[in-house]
mmCIF file of C-alpha atoms in Angstrom:
data_model
loop_
_atom_site.group_PDB
_atom_site.id
_atom_site.type_symbol
_atom_site.label_atom_id
_atom_site.label_comp_id
_atom_site.label_asym_id
_atom_site.label_seq_id
_atom_site.Cartn_x
_atom_site.Cartn_y
_atom_site.Cartn_z
ATOM 1 C CA MET Y 4 -9.327 -21.977 4.846
ATOM 2 C CA ASN Y 5 -10.658 -20.514 8.073
ATOM 3 C CA GLN Y 6 -13.932 -18.677 8.586
ATOM 4 C CA ILE Y 7 -12.348 -15.207 8.700
ATOM 5 C CA ILE Y 8 -10.802 -15.583 5.255
ATOM 6 C CA LEU Y 9 -14.011 -17.123 3.851
ATOM 7 C CA THR Y 10 -16.018 -14.156 5.109
ATOM 8 C CA THR Y 11 -13.438 -11.723 3.749
ATOM 9 C CA LEU Y 12 -13.460 -13.258 0.279
ATOM 10 C CA PHE Y 13 -17.266 -13.303 0.176
ATOM 11 C CA LEU Y 14 -17.429 -9.603 1.041
ATOM 12 C CA LEU Y 15 -14.708 -8.754 -1.442
ATOM 13 C CA SER Y 16 -16.422 -10.659 -4.244
ATOM 14 C CA CYS Y 17 -19.611 -8.700 -3.544
ATOM 15 C CA PHE Y 18 -18.073 -5.252 -3.342
ATOM 16 C CA LEU Y 19 -15.268 -5.541 -5.887
ATOM 17 C CA ASN Y 20 -17.455 -7.040 -8.603
ATOM 18 C CA GLY Y 21 -20.243 -4.497 -8.369
ATOM 19 C CA SER Y 22 -22.891 -6.321 -6.317
ATOM 20 C CA ALA Y 23 -22.920 -3.332 -3.996
ATOM 21 C CA THR Y 24 -23.170 0.386 -4.723
ATOM 22 C CA ASN Y 25 -19.674 1.469 -5.678
ATOM 23 C CA ASP Y 26 -18.856 4.629 -7.642
ATOM 24 C CA PHE Y 27 -15.070 4.249 -7.516
ATOM 25 C CA LYS Y 28 -13.420 4.448 -10.933
ATOM 26 C CA PHE Y 29 -9.847 3.474 -11.817
ATOM 27 C CA SER Y 30 -7.919 5.996 -13.903
ATOM 28 C CA SER Y 31 -4.274 6.729 -14.594
ATOM 29 C CA GLU Y 32 -2.715 9.056 -12.028
ATOM 30 C CA TYR Y 33 0.355 10.294 -10.216
ATOM 31 C CA LEU Y 34 0.127 10.943 -6.467
ATOM 32 C CA GLU Y 35 2.817 12.301 -4.168
ATOM 33 C CA TYR Y 36 2.807 12.343 -0.370
ATOM 34 C CA ASP Y 37 4.920 13.981 2.294
ATOM 35 C CA VAL Y 38 5.528 11.953 5.453
ATOM 36 C CA TYR Y 39 5.648 13.832 8.759
ATOM 37 C CA TRP Y 40 6.595 13.001 12.309
ATOM 38 C CA LYS Y 41 5.326 15.929 14.318
ATOM 39 C CA PHE Y 42 6.636 18.863 12.222
ATOM 40 C CA LEU Y 43 9.614 17.009 10.757
ATOM 41 C CA ASN Y 44 9.427 15.881 7.118
ATOM 42 C CA LEU Y 45 10.658 12.273 7.076
ATOM 43 C CA GLY Y 46 10.432 11.727 3.318
ATOM 44 C CA LYS Y 47 8.160 11.171 0.329
ATOM 45 C CA ILE Y 48 5.965 8.472 -1.176
ATOM 46 C CA LYS Y 49 5.277 8.602 -4.930
ATOM 47 C CA VAL Y 50 2.569 6.518 -6.595
ATOM 48 C CA TRP Y 51 2.166 5.964 -10.348
ATOM 49 C CA THR Y 52 -0.930 4.234 -11.732
ATOM 50 C CA LYS Y 53 -1.507 3.287 -15.377
ATOM 51 C CA VAL Y 54 -4.776 1.735 -16.558
ATOM 52 C CA GLU Y 55 -4.392 -0.686 -19.478
ATOM 53 C CA GLY Y 56 -7.850 -2.030 -20.325
ATOM 54 C CA ASP Y 57 -8.872 -4.212 -17.364
ATOM 55 C CA SER Y 58 -5.326 -4.283 -15.991
ATOM 56 C CA ILE Y 59 -3.764 -1.870 -13.515
ATOM 57 C CA TYR Y 60 -0.019 -1.229 -13.439
ATOM 58 C CA SER Y 61 1.265 0.494 -10.317
ATOM 59 C CA LYS Y 62 4.648 1.610 -9.053
ATOM 60 C CA ILE Y 63 5.277 3.044 -5.575
ATOM 61 C CA HIS Y 64 8.544 4.649 -4.492
ATOM 62 C CA VAL Y 65 9.237 5.217 -0.791
ATOM 63 C CA GLN Y 66 12.262 7.307 0.147
ATOM 64 C CA SER Y 67 13.241 8.877 3.434
ATOM 65 C CA ASN Y 68 14.622 12.386 3.707
ATOM 66 C CA PRO Y 69 18.408 12.049 3.071
ATOM 67 C CA TYR Y 70 19.054 14.708 5.720
ATOM 68 C CA ILE Y 71 17.378 12.606 8.454
ATOM 69 C CA PHE Y 72 20.061 10.306 9.837
ATOM 70 C CA PHE Y 73 17.818 8.074 11.990
ATOM 71 C CA VAL Y 74 15.508 6.886 9.165
ATOM 72 C CA ASN Y 75 16.908 5.159 6.075
ATOM 73 C CA VAL Y 76 14.281 3.877 3.644
ATOM 74 C CA ASN Y 77 14.590 3.631 -0.146
ATOM 75 C CA TYR Y 78 12.380 1.073 -1.901
ATOM 76 C CA THR Y 79 10.453 0.823 -5.165
ATOM 77 C CA PHE Y 80 7.522 -1.576 -5.487
ATOM 78 C CA GLU Y 81 5.717 -2.525 -8.697
ATOM 79 C CA SER Y 82 2.857 -4.810 -9.666
ATOM 80 C CA LYS Y 83 0.244 -5.437 -12.358
ATOM 81 C CA PHE Y 84 -3.168 -6.920 -11.588
ATOM 82 C CA HIS Y 85 -6.763 -7.208 -12.839
ATOM 83 C CA LYS Y 86 -8.941 -4.359 -11.583
ATOM 84 C CA GLU Y 87 -11.799 -6.696 -10.552
ATOM 85 C CA ASN Y 88 -9.590 -9.411 -9.014
ATOM 86 C CA PRO Y 89 -6.665 -7.605 -7.370
ATOM 87 C CA TYR Y 90 -5.253 -10.609 -5.517
ATOM 88 C CA ASP Y 91 -2.315 -12.922 -6.215
ATOM 89 C CA GLY Y 92 -0.692 -10.239 -8.377
ATOM 90 C CA TYR Y 93 3.065 -10.399 -8.833
ATOM 91 C CA LEU Y 94 5.200 -8.036 -6.782
ATOM 92 C CA ASN Y 95 8.695 -6.742 -7.536
ATOM 93 C CA VAL Y 96 10.729 -4.900 -4.903
ATOM 94 C CA TYR Y 97 13.828 -2.869 -5.798
ATOM 95 C CA GLU Y 98 16.468 -1.726 -3.309
ATOM 96 C CA ILE Y 99 20.192 -1.105 -2.916
ATOM 97 C CA LYS Y 100 21.914 -3.092 -0.183
ATOM 98 C CA ASN Y 101 25.640 -2.830 0.528
ATOM 99 C CA GLU Y 102 25.924 -0.840 -2.729
ATOM 100 C CA VAL Y 103 24.415 -3.745 -4.697
ATOM 101 C CA PRO Y 104 21.168 -3.058 -6.666
ATOM 102 C CA LEU Y 105 18.682 -5.833 -5.926
ATOM 103 C CA LYS Y 106 15.321 -6.963 -7.255
ATOM 104 C CA THR Y 107 13.152 -9.379 -5.268
ATOM 105 C CA SER Y 108 10.182 -10.947 -7.077
ATOM 106 C CA PHE Y 109 7.126 -12.619 -5.523
ATOM 107 C CA VAL Y 110 5.053 -14.763 -7.885
ATOM 108 C CA LYS Y 111 2.149 -17.143 -7.124
ATOM 109 C CA GLU Y 112 2.436 -20.471 -8.960
ATOM 110 C CA LYS Y 113 -0.378 -22.883 -8.136
ATOM 111 C CA SER Y 114 -0.036 -23.655 -4.416
ATOM 112 C CA GLU Y 115 3.288 -21.884 -3.895
ATOM 113 C CA ILE Y 116 4.633 -18.357 -3.682
ATOM 114 C CA ILE Y 117 8.041 -18.284 -5.364
ATOM 115 C CA ILE Y 118 10.500 -15.649 -4.146
ATOM 116 C CA LYS Y 119 13.678 -14.857 -6.091
ATOM 117 C CA GLN Y 120 16.277 -12.178 -5.435
ATOM 118 C CA PHE Y 121 18.399 -10.922 -8.331
ATOM 119 C CA ASP Y 122 21.633 -8.955 -8.542
ATOM 120 C CA LEU Y 123 20.659 -6.299 -11.100
ATOM 121 C CA ARG Y 124 24.265 -5.739 -12.173
ATOM 122 C CA ASN Y 125 24.326 -9.094 -13.987
ATOM 123 C CA GLY Y 126 20.839 -10.611 -13.556
ATOM 124 C CA ASP Y 127 22.111 -13.521 -11.427
ATOM 125 C CA ILE Y 128 19.759 -15.128 -8.884
ATOM 126 C CA ILE Y 129 21.460 -14.731 -5.502
ATOM 127 C CA ALA Y 130 18.679 -16.052 -3.246
ATOM 128 C CA GLN Y 131 15.561 -18.148 -3.751
ATOM 129 C CA LYS Y 132 12.886 -19.757 -1.604
ATOM 130 C CA SER Y 133 9.211 -20.694 -1.727
ATOM 131 C CA ILE Y 134 6.324 -21.055 0.707
ATOM 132 C CA THR Y 135 3.221 -23.177 0.340
ATOM 133 C CA TYR Y 136 0.042 -21.097 0.337
ATOM 134 C CA LEU Y 137 -3.258 -22.404 -1.026
ATOM 135 C CA ASP Y 138 -5.481 -19.327 -0.634
ATOM 136 C CA VAL Y 139 -5.465 -15.922 -2.296
ATOM 137 C CA TYR Y 140 -3.432 -13.059 -0.850
ATOM 138 C CA TYR Y 141 -2.828 -9.342 -1.269
ATOM 139 C CA HIS Y 142 0.294 -7.217 -0.976
ATOM 140 C CA GLY Y 143 0.860 -3.543 -0.196
ATOM 141 C CA ILE Y 144 -0.020 -2.296 -3.696
ATOM 142 C CA THR Y 145 -3.171 -4.356 -4.229
ATOM 143 C CA ALA Y 146 -4.327 -3.606 -0.674
ATOM 144 C CA PHE Y 147 -3.894 0.124 -1.466
ATOM 145 C CA TYR Y 148 -6.399 -0.096 -4.342
ATOM 146 C CA THR Y 149 -8.739 -2.500 -2.561
ATOM 147 C CA ALA Y 150 -9.038 -0.001 0.288
ATOM 148 C CA ARG Y 151 -10.053 2.663 -2.217
ATOM 149 C CA LYS Y 152 -12.714 0.410 -3.732
ATOM 150 C CA LEU Y 153 -14.175 -0.505 -0.346
ATOM 151 C CA GLY Y 154 -14.055 2.990 1.174
ATOM 152 C CA GLY Y 155 -17.384 3.878 2.760
ATOM 153 C CA ALA Y 156 -18.794 0.343 2.423
ATOM 154 C CA GLY Y 157 -19.566 -0.061 6.137
ATOM 155 C CA VAL Y 158 -17.851 -3.457 6.468
ATOM 156 C CA ILE Y 159 -14.920 -4.981 8.351
ATOM 157 C CA VAL Y 160 -12.638 -7.309 6.383
ATOM 158 C CA TYR Y 161 -9.400 -9.161 7.097
ATOM 159 C CA LEU Y 162 -7.099 -9.072 4.074
ATOM 160 C CA PRO Y 163 -4.426 -11.806 3.956
ATOM 161 C CA LEU Y 164 -1.388 -9.615 3.286
ATOM 162 C CA LEU Y 165 2.003 -10.752 1.980
ATOM 163 C CA PHE Y 166 4.692 -9.756 4.457
ATOM 164 C CA ALA Y 167 8.464 -10.139 4.054
ATOM 165 C CA THR Y 168 11.284 -9.054 6.326
ATOM 166 C CA GLU Y 169 15.009 -9.608 6.661
ATOM 167 C CA GLU Y 170 16.254 -12.189 9.159
ATOM 168 C CA LYS Y 171 20.030 -12.605 9.181
ATOM 169 C CA LEU Y 172 19.926 -16.140 10.583
ATOM 170 C CA GLU Y 173 17.660 -17.338 7.765
ATOM 171 C CA LYS Y 174 19.010 -18.918 4.587
ATOM 172 C CA PRO Y 175 18.245 -16.927 2.373
ATOM 173 C CA PRO Y 176 18.277 -14.056 4.892
ATOM 174 C CA PHE Y 177 14.576 -13.163 4.793
ATOM 175 C CA VAL Y 178 11.252 -14.650 5.863
ATOM 176 C CA VAL Y 179 7.930 -14.460 4.016
ATOM 177 C CA LYS Y 180 4.556 -14.722 5.715
ATOM 178 C CA ILE Y 181 0.882 -14.045 5.069
ATOM 179 C CA GLU Y 182 -0.710 -12.053 7.891
ATOM 180 C CA LYS Y 183 -4.392 -11.088 8.197
ATOM 181 C CA VAL Y 184 -4.697 -7.290 8.407
ATOM 182 C CA ARG Y 185 -7.939 -5.812 9.708
ATOM 183 C CA PHE Y 186 -9.611 -3.041 7.680
ATOM 184 C CA ASP Y 187 -12.631 -1.226 9.098
ATOM 185 C CA PHE Y 188 -14.358 0.509 6.177
ATOM 186 C CA THR Y 189 -16.702 2.822 8.013
ATOM 187 C CA GLU Y 190 -19.425 4.956 6.450
ATOM 188 C CA GLU Y 191 -18.061 7.960 8.345
ATOM 189 C CA ARG Y 192 -17.644 11.171 6.356
ATOM 190 C CA GLU Y 193 -15.708 14.140 7.662
ATOM 191 C CA TYR Y 194 -13.851 17.261 6.587
ATOM 192 C CA ILE Y 195 -10.115 17.198 7.282
ATOM 193 C CA LYS Y 196 -7.235 19.643 7.000
ATOM 194 C CA ASN Y 197 -4.222 19.153 4.757
ATOM 195 C CA GLN Y 198 -1.210 21.479 4.619
ATOM 196 C CA THR Y 199 -1.374 21.636 0.805
ATOM 197 C CA PHE Y 200 -4.855 23.126 0.649
ATOM 198 C CA ASN Y 201 -6.373 26.342 1.937
ATOM 199 C CA SER Y 202 -9.717 24.642 2.588
ATOM 200 C CA GLU Y 203 -10.847 21.471 4.322
ATOM 201 C CA ILE Y 204 -11.489 18.383 2.169
ATOM 202 C CA ARG Y 205 -14.553 16.119 2.318
ATOM 203 C CA THR Y 206 -13.378 12.564 3.009
ATOM 204 C CA ILE Y 207 -14.374 8.985 3.853
ATOM 205 C CA LYS Y 208 -12.534 7.544 6.836
ATOM 206 C CA PHE Y 209 -11.288 3.976 7.331
ATOM 207 C CA GLY Y 210 -9.103 2.317 9.958
ATOM 208 C CA GLY Y 211 -7.398 -0.941 10.704
ATOM 209 C CA TYR Y 212 -4.745 -2.932 12.505
ATOM 210 C CA ALA Y 213 -1.564 -4.640 11.206
ATOM 211 C CA PRO Y 214 -0.317 -7.431 13.535
ATOM 212 C CA PHE Y 215 3.225 -7.497 12.132
ATOM 213 C CA VAL Y 216 6.228 -5.156 12.324
ATOM 214 C CA SER Y 217 7.764 -4.018 9.021
ATOM 215 C CA LYS Y 218 11.348 -3.319 10.053
ATOM 216 C CA GLU Y 219 12.311 -2.294 6.511
ATOM 217 C CA LEU Y 220 9.663 0.458 6.463
ATOM 218 C CA ALA Y 221 10.688 2.157 9.722
ATOM 219 C CA GLY Y 222 8.850 -0.339 11.915
ATOM 220 C CA ILE Y 223 5.272 0.104 10.648
ATOM 221 C CA THR Y 224 2.897 -1.798 12.921
ATOM 222 C CA GLY Y 225 -0.375 -1.685 14.818
ATOM 223 C CA GLU Y 226 -3.256 0.730 14.251
ATOM 224 C CA PHE Y 227 -3.597 2.886 11.151
ATOM 225 C CA ASN Y 228 -6.190 5.298 9.750
ATOM 226 C CA GLY Y 229 -6.826 6.720 6.304
ATOM 227 C CA TRP Y 230 -8.982 9.397 4.718
ATOM 228 C CA LEU Y 231 -10.101 9.074 1.069
ATOM 229 C CA SER Y 232 -11.630 11.824 -1.057
ATOM 230 C CA ASP Y 233 -15.414 11.466 -0.917
ATOM 231 C CA ASP Y 234 -15.942 11.173 -4.667
ATOM 232 C CA TRP Y 235 -15.462 8.793 -7.606
ATOM 233 C CA ALA Y 236 -11.645 8.886 -7.366
ATOM 234 C CA ARG Y 237 -11.265 7.966 -3.664
ATOM 235 C CA VAL Y 238 -7.817 9.535 -3.667
ATOM 236 C CA PRO Y 239 -6.012 8.987 -0.347
ATOM 237 C CA ILE Y 240 -5.726 12.460 1.184
ATOM 238 C CA LYS Y 241 -4.194 11.634 4.546
ATOM 239 C CA ALA Y 242 -3.123 8.646 6.631
ATOM 240 C CA THR Y 243 -1.671 8.009 10.069
ATOM 241 C CA PHE Y 244 0.219 4.957 11.291
ATOM 242 C CA ASN Y 245 2.764 3.837 13.864
ATOM 243 C CA ILE Y 246 6.500 3.487 13.306
ATOM 244 C CA PHE Y 247 9.381 3.176 15.782
ATOM 245 C CA LEU Y 248 9.282 6.955 16.386
ATOM 246 C CA GLY Y 249 5.562 7.006 17.181
ATOM 247 C CA VAL Y 250 2.626 8.183 15.090
ATOM 248 C CA VAL Y 251 3.449 9.604 11.666
ATOM 249 C CA ARG Y 252 1.141 11.048 9.034
ATOM 250 C CA LEU Y 253 1.035 11.101 5.240
ATOM 251 C CA GLU Y 254 -0.446 14.083 3.419
ATOM 252 C CA LEU Y 255 -1.178 14.419 -0.278
ATOM 253 C CA SER Y 256 1.093 17.153 -1.685
ATOM 254 C CA LYS Y 257 0.949 16.740 -5.499
ATOM 255 C CA TRP Y 258 -1.233 14.966 -8.021
ATOM 256 C CA GLU Y 259 -1.841 14.517 -11.744
ATOM 257 C CA LYS Y 260 -5.231 12.977 -12.476
ATOM 258 C CA ASP Y 261 -7.475 13.962 -15.381
ATOM 259 C CA GLY Y 262 -10.900 15.245 -14.368
ATOM 260 C CA TRP Y 263 -10.217 15.299 -10.636
ATOM 261 C CA GLU Y 264 -9.948 18.091 -8.107
ATOM 262 C CA PRO Y 265 -10.145 17.579 -4.324
ATOM 263 C CA PRO Y 266 -13.717 17.992 -2.985
ATOM 264 C CA LEU Y 267 -13.082 21.124 -0.951
ATOM 265 C CA LYS Y 268 -15.416 22.563 1.665
ATOM 266 C CA THR Y 269 -17.442 25.345 0.053
ATOM 267 C CA ASN Y 270 -18.700 27.280 3.091
#
């Protein structure tokens, strides 16, 4: 294991297990985001979170606007993981390809990540492969919650992130990799605007860089930025990232979360 991953895991063990000041609290919630390119609404992202003791169950649905012909995205992701150790959690991905409903599962078993793709019409396994990987890793869902826990910490970490993409010449026709994604958790606070609210919202900013290209998710790559509510919930309020069209932004549009209201500017 190289020095970058060692440093990352040391920092994560400190911050995620309470050795540093951290007022973030997990709670069940529903969050909904609109995705914009300039003034065009490209689609929605919906996030469900259910807290079950020390375990977190999460489901994320990403769907492009059906009236936009040049973007076609429709995926559901789900995972369950321990709130203090959010790595190596299983990941299921649901999609419809060529009118066939598919489920692809990613499960860590000892020194291997096992990937299986199922035809949901009959439950048959239609593709299977494995990769050897000795260290811990994160995926999109667990990275989402880790970013919320580390918001405002004033550290830079490199999260080893599970990355899969379709490659037609591969057998099965997809490749799976672990790529180190940089997250810069600054201590910067700022008020930002959001189309849903009449007032600015107090937030914590973070940034980062993804070295890969996610062709399935409209070509996400490169630099990204996020703004979390500056309170115990650390709800993502806004984010910007690069896709094949250019820079797009996510904005929180709906939420259901007991005891939480956005920290709005009061003067």
